[in-house]
PDB file of C-alpha atoms and ligand atoms in Angstrom:
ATOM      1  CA  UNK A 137     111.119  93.121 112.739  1.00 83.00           C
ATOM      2  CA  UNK A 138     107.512  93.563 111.897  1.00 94.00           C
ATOM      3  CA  UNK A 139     105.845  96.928 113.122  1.00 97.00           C
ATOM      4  CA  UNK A 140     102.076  97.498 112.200  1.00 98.00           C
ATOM      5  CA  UNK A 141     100.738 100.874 112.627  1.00 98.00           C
ATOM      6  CA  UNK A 142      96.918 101.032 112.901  1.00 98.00           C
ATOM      7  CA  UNK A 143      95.252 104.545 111.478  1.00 98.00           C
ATOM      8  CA  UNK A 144      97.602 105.741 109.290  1.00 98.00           C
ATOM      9  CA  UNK A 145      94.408 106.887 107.049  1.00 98.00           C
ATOM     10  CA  UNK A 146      90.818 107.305 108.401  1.00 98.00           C
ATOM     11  CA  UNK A 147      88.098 105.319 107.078  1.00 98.00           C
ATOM     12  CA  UNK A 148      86.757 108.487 105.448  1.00 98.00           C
ATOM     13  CA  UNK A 149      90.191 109.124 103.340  1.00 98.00           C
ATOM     14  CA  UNK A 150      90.443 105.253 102.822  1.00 98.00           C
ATOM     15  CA  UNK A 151      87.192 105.561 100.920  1.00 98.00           C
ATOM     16  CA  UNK A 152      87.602 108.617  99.095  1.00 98.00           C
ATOM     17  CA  UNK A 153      90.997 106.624  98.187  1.00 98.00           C
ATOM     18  CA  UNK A 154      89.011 104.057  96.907  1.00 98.00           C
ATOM     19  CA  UNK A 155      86.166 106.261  94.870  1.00 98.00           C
ATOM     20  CA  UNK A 156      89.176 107.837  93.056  1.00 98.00           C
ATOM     21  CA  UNK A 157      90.528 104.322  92.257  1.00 97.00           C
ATOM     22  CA  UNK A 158      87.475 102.676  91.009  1.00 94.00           C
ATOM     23  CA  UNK A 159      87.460 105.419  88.627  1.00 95.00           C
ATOM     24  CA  UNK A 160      90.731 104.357  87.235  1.00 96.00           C
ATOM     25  CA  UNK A 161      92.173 102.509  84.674  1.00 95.00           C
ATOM     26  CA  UNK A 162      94.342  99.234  86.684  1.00 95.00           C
ATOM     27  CA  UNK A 163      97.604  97.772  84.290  1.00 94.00           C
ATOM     28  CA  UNK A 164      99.831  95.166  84.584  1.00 93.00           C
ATOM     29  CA  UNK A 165     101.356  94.972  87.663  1.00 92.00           C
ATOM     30  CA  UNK A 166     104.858  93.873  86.302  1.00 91.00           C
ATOM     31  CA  UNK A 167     105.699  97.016  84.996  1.00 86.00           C
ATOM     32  CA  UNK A 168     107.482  98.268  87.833  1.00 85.00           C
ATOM     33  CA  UNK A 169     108.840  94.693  88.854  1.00 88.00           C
ATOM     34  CA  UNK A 170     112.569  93.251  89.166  1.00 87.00           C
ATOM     35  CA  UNK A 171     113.511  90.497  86.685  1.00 89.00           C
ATOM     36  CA  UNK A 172     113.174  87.474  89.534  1.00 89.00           C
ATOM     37  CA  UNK A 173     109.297  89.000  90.924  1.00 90.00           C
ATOM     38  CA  UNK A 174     108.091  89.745  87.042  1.00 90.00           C
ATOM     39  CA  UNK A 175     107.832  86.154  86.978  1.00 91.00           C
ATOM     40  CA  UNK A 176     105.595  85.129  89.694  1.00 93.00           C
ATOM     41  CA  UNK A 177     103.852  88.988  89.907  1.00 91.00           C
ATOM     42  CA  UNK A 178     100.009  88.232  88.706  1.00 93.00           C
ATOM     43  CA  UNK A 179      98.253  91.418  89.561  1.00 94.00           C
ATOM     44  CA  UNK A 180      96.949  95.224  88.572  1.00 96.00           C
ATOM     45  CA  UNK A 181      98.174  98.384  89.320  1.00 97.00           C
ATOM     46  CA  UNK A 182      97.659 102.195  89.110  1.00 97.00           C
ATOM     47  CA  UNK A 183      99.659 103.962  86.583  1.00 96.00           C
ATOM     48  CA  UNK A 184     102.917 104.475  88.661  1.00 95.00           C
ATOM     49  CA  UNK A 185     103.425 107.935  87.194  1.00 95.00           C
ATOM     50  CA  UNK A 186     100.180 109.050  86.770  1.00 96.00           C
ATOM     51  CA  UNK A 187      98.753 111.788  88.429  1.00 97.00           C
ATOM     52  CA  UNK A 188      96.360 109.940  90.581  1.00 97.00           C
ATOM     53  CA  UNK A 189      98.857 107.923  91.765  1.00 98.00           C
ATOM     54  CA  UNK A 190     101.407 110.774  92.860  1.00 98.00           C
ATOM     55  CA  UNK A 191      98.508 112.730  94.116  1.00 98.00           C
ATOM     56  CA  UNK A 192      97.013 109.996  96.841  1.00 98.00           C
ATOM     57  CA  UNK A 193     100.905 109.205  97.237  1.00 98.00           C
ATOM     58  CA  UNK A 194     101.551 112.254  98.185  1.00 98.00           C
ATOM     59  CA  UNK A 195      98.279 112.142 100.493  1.00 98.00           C
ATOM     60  CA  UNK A 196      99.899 109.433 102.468  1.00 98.00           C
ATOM     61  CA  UNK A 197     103.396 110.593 102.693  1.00 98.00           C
ATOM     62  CA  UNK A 198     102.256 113.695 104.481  1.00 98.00           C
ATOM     63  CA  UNK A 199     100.290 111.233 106.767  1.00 98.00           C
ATOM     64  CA  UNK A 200     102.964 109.053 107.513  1.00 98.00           C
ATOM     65  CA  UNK A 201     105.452 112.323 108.340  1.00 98.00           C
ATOM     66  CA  UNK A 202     102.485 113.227 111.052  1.00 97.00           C
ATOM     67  CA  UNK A 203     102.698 109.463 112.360  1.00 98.00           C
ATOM     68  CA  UNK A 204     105.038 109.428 115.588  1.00 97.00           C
ATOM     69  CA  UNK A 205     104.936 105.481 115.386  1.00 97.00           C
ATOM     70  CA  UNK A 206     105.729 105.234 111.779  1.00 98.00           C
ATOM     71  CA  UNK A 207     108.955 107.938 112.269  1.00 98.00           C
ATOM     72  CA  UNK A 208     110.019 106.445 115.353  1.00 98.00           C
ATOM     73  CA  UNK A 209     109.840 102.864 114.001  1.00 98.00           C
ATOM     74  CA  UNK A 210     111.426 103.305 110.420  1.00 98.00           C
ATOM     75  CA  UNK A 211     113.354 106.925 110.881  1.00 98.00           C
ATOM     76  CA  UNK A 212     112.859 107.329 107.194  1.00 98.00           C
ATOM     77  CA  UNK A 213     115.267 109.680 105.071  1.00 98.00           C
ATOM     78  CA  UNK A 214     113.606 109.112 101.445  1.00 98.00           C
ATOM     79  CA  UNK A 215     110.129 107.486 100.956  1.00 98.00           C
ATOM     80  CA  UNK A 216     109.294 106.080  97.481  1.00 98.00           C
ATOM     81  CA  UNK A 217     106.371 107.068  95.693  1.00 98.00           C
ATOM     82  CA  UNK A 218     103.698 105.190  96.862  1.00 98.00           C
ATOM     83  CA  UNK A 219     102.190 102.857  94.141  1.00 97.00           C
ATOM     84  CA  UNK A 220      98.798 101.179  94.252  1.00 98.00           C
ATOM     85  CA  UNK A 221      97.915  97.635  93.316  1.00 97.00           C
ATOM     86  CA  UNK A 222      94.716  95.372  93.147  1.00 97.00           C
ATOM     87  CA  UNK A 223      94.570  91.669  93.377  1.00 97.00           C
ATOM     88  CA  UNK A 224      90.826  90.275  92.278  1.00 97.00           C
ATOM     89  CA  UNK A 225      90.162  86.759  92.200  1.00 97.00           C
ATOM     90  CA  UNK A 226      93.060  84.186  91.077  1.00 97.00           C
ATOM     91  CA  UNK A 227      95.450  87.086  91.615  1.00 97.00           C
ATOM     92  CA  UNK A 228      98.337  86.861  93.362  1.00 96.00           C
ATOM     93  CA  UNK A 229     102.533  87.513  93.534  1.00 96.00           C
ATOM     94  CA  UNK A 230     104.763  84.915  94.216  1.00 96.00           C
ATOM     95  CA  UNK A 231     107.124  84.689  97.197  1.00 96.00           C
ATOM     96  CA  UNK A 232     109.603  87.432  95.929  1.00 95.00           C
ATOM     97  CA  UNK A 233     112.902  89.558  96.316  1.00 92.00           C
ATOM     98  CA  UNK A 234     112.508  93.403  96.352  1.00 94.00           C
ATOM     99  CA  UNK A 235     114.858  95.362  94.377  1.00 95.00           C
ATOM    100  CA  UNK A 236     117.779  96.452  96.413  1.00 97.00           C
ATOM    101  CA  UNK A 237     117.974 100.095  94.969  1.00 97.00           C
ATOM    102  CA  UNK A 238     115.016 101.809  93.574  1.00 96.00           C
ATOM    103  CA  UNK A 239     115.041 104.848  91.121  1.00 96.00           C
ATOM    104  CA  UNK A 240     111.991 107.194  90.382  1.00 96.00           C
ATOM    105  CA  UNK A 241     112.620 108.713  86.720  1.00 90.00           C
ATOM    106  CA  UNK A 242     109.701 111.313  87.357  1.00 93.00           C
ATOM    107  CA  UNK A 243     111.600 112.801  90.636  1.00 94.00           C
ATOM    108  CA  UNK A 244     115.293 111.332  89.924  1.00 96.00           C
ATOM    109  CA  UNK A 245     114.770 110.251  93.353  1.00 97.00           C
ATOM    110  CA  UNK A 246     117.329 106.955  94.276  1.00 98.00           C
ATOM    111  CA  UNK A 247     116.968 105.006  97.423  1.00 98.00           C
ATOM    112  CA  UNK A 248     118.564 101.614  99.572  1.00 98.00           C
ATOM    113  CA  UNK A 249     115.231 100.082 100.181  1.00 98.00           C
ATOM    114  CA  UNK A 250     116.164  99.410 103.930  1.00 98.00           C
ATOM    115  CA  UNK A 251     112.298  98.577 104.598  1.00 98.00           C
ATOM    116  CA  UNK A 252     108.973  97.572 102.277  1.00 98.00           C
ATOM    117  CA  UNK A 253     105.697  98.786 103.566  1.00 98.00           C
ATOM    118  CA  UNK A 254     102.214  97.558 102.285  1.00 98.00           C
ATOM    119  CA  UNK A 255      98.938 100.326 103.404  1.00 98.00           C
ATOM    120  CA  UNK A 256      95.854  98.076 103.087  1.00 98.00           C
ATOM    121  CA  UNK A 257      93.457 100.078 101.128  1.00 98.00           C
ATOM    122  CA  UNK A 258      90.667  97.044 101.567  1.00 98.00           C
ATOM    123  CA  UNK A 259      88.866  95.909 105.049  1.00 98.00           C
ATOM    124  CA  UNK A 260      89.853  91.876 105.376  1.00 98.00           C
ATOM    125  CA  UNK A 261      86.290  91.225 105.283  1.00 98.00           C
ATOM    126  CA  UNK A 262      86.320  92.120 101.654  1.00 98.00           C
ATOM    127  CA  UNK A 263      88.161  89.034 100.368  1.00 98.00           C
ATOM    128  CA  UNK A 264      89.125  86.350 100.835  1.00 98.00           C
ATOM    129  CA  UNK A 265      93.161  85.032 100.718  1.00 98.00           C
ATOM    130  CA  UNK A 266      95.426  87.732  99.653  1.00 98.00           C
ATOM    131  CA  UNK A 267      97.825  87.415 102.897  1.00 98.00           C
ATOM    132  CA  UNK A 268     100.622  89.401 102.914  1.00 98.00           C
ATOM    133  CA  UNK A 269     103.499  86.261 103.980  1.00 98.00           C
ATOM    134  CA  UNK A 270     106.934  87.560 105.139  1.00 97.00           C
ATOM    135  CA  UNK A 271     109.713  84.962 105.579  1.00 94.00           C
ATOM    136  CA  UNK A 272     112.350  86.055 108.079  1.00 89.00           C
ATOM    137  CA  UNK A 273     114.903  84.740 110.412  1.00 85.00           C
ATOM    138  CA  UNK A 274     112.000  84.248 112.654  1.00 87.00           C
ATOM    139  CA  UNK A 275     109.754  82.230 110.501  1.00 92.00           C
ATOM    140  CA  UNK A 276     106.762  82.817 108.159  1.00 96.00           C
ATOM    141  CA  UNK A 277     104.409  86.045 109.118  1.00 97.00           C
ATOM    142  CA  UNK A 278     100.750  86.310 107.605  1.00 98.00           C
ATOM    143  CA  UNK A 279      99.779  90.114 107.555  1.00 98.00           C
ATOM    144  CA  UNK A 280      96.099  91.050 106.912  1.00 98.00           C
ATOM    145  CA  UNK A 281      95.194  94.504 108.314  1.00 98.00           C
ATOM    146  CA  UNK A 282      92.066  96.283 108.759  1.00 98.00           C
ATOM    147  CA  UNK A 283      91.884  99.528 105.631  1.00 98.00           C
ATOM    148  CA  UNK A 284      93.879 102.396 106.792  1.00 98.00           C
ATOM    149  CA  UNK A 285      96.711 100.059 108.779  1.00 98.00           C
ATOM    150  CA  UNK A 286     100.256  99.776 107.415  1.00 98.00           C
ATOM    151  CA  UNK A 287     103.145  97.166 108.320  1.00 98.00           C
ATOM    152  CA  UNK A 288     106.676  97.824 107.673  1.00 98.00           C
ATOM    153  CA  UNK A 289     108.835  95.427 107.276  1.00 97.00           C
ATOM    154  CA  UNK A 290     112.252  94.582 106.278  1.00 96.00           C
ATOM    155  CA  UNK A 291     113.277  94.387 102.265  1.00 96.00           C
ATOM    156  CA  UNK A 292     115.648  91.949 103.023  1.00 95.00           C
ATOM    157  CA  UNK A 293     112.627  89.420 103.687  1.00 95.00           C
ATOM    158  CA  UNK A 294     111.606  87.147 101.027  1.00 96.00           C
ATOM    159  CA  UNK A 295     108.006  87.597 100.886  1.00 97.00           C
ATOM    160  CA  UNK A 296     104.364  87.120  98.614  1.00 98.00           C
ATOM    161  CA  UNK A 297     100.867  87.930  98.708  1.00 98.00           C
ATOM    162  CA  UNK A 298      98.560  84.314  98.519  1.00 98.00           C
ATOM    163  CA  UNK A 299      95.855  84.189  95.749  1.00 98.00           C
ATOM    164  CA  UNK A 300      92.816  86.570  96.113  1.00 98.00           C
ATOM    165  CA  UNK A 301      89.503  83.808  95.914  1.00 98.00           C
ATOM    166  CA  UNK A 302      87.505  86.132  96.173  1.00 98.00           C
ATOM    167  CA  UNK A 303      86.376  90.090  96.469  1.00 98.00           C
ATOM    168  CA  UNK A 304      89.141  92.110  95.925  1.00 97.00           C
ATOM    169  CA  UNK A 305      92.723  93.572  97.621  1.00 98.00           C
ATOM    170  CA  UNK A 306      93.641  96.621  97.145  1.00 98.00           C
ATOM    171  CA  UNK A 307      96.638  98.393  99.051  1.00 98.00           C
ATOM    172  CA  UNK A 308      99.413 100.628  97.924  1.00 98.00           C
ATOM    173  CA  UNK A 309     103.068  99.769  98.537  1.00 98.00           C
ATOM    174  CA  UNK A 310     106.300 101.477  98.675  1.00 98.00           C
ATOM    175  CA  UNK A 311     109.732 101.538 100.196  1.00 98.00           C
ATOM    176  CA  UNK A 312     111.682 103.236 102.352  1.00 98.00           C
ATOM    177  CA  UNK A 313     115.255 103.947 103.152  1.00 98.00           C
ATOM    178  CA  UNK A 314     116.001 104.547 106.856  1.00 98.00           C
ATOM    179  CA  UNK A 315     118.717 107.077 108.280  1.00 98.00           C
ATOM    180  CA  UNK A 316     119.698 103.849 110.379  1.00 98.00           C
ATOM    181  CA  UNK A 317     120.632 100.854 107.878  1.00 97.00           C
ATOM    182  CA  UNK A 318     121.364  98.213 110.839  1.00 96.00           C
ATOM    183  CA  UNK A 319     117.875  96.651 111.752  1.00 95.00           C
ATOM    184  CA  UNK A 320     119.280  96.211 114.775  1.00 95.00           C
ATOM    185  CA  UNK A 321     119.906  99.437 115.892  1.00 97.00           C
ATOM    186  CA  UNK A 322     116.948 100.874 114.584  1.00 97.00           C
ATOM    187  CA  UNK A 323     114.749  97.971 116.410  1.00 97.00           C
ATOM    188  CA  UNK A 324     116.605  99.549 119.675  1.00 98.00           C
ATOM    189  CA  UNK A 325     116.103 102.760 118.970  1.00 98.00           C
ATOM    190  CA  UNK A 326     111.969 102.057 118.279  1.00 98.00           C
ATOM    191  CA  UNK A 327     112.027  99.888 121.586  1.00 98.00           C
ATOM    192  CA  UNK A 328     113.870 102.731 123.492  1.00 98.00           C
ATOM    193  CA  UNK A 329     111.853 105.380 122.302  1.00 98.00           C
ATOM    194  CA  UNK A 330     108.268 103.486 123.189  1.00 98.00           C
ATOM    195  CA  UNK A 331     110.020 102.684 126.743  1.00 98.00           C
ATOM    196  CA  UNK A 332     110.817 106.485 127.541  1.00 98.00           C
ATOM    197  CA  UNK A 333     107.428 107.272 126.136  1.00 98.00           C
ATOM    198  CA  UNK A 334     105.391 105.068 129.105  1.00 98.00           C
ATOM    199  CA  UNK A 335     107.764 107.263 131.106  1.00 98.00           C
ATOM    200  CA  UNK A 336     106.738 110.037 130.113  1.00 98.00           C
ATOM    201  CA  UNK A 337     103.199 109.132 131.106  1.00 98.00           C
ATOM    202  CA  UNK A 338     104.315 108.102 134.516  1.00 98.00           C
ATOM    203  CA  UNK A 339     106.729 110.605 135.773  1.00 98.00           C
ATOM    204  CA  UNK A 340     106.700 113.436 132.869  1.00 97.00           C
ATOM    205  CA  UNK A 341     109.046 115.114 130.105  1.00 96.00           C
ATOM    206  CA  UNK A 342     111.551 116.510 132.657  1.00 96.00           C
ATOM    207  CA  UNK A 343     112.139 113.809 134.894  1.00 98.00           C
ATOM    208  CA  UNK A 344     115.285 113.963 135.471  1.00 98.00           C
ATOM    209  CA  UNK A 345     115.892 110.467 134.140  1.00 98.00           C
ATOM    210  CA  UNK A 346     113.756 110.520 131.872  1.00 98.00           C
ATOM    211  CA  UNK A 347     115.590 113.681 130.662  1.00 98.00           C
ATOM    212  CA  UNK A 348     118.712 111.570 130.270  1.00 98.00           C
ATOM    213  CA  UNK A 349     117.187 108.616 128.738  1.00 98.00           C
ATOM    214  CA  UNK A 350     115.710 111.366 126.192  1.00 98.00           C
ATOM    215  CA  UNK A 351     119.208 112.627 125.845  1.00 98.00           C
ATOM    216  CA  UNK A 352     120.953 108.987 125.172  1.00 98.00           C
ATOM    217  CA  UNK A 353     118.013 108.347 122.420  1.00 98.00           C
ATOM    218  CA  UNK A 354     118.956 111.389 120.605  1.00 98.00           C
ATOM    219  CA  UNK A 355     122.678 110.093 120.831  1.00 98.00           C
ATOM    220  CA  UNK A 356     122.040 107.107 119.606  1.00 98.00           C
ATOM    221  CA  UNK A 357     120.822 108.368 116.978  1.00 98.00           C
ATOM    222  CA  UNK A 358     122.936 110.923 116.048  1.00 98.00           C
ATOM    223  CA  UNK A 359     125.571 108.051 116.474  1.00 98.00           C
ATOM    224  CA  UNK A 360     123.802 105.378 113.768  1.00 98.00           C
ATOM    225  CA  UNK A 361     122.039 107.816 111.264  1.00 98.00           C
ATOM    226  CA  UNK A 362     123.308 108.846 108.297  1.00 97.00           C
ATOM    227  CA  UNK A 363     122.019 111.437 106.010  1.00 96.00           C
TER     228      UNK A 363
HETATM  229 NI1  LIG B 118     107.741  92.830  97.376  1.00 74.51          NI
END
């Protein structure tokens, strides 16, 4: 399942994202890559432990524990460290696996990556290619969001980002793990929660079935998450 969540930043933080950015020094982007992605990875990142990189991670991990969508879609127990990467022209990363567990030396942080999110840092108007292509059960997915938009979507995907032609892409990336490993359950959970929330609208918190379908969400997942 795909899930895009508009507005995670505001167009004012994306650009004071992107002022502190400019101002930094980009590297290889196959430093923090598996042994199968180093070899089709052609791009630029931030430092991954710098400060600048924690800091503005940090930035949007607080954002994303505000976002109702984003929790209720991915019910996240750890979130990577955000990481921030720049494709210019003839840039690009081959269709790739993600790394099944990832560690963080700086935090000793170690996580399933249940889901793989990409925060586009750049409006689409800015460049040209530089799709975001996710190859599921479902068939082939081209992402391209407007700055300040996230999708999340599931590690086990092969996916790639197409060549930048021109202008330039810049987004930072991370993964998650969820409390609910099953896709499937969590996709349920996501779709029951947005149903009870049109309720909500319509007929108010203490309904009295609305009450119990709020009461058989929180089952479900105390029933699938683990901590
Ligand atoms: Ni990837």
């Amino acid at each position: 399942m795909l899930v895009c969540i508009p507005d995670v930043l505001s167009k004012q933080e994306v650009a004071e994202f992107r002022r502190i950015m400019d101002a930094e020094p980009w590297e290889d982007g196959r430093s923090t890559a598996g042994a199968q992605s180093a070899e089709v990875k052609q791009n630029e990142q931030l430092a991954p432990d710098g400060p600048t990189a924690r800091m503005l991670g940090e930035r949007i991990v607080k954002a994303l524990a505000a976002n109702t969508q984003f929790i209720s879609a991915a019910v996240p127990l750890h979130i990577f460290p955000p990481l921030f990467n720049r494709y210019v022209p003839g840039k690009y990363f081959g269709e790739h696996v993600d790394n099944c567990i990832r560690g963080d030396h700086l935090t000793g942080l170690r996580i399933r990556t249940d889901l793989s999110v990409t925060l586009f840092l750049s409006e689409p108007e800015e460049y040209e290619g530089g799709k975001l292509v996710i190859n599921d059960y479902y068939g082939s997915h081209r992402v391209k969001l407007p700055a300040g938009h996230l999708v999340l979507y599931p590690s086990t995907s092969l996916h790639m980002v197409t060549p930048v032609t021109s202008g330039a892409r810049v987004s930072s990336f991370f993964w998650l793990q969820s409390m609910i490993k099953d896709s499937h359950a969590r996709r349920m959970t996501f779709d029951m929660d947005n149903a009870i929330q049109e309720l909500v609208e319509r007929l108010g918190r203490n309904d009295p079935e609305v009450r119990t379908l709020t009461n058989i969400y929180h089952n479900l997942i105390r029933y699938w998450a683990e901590l």
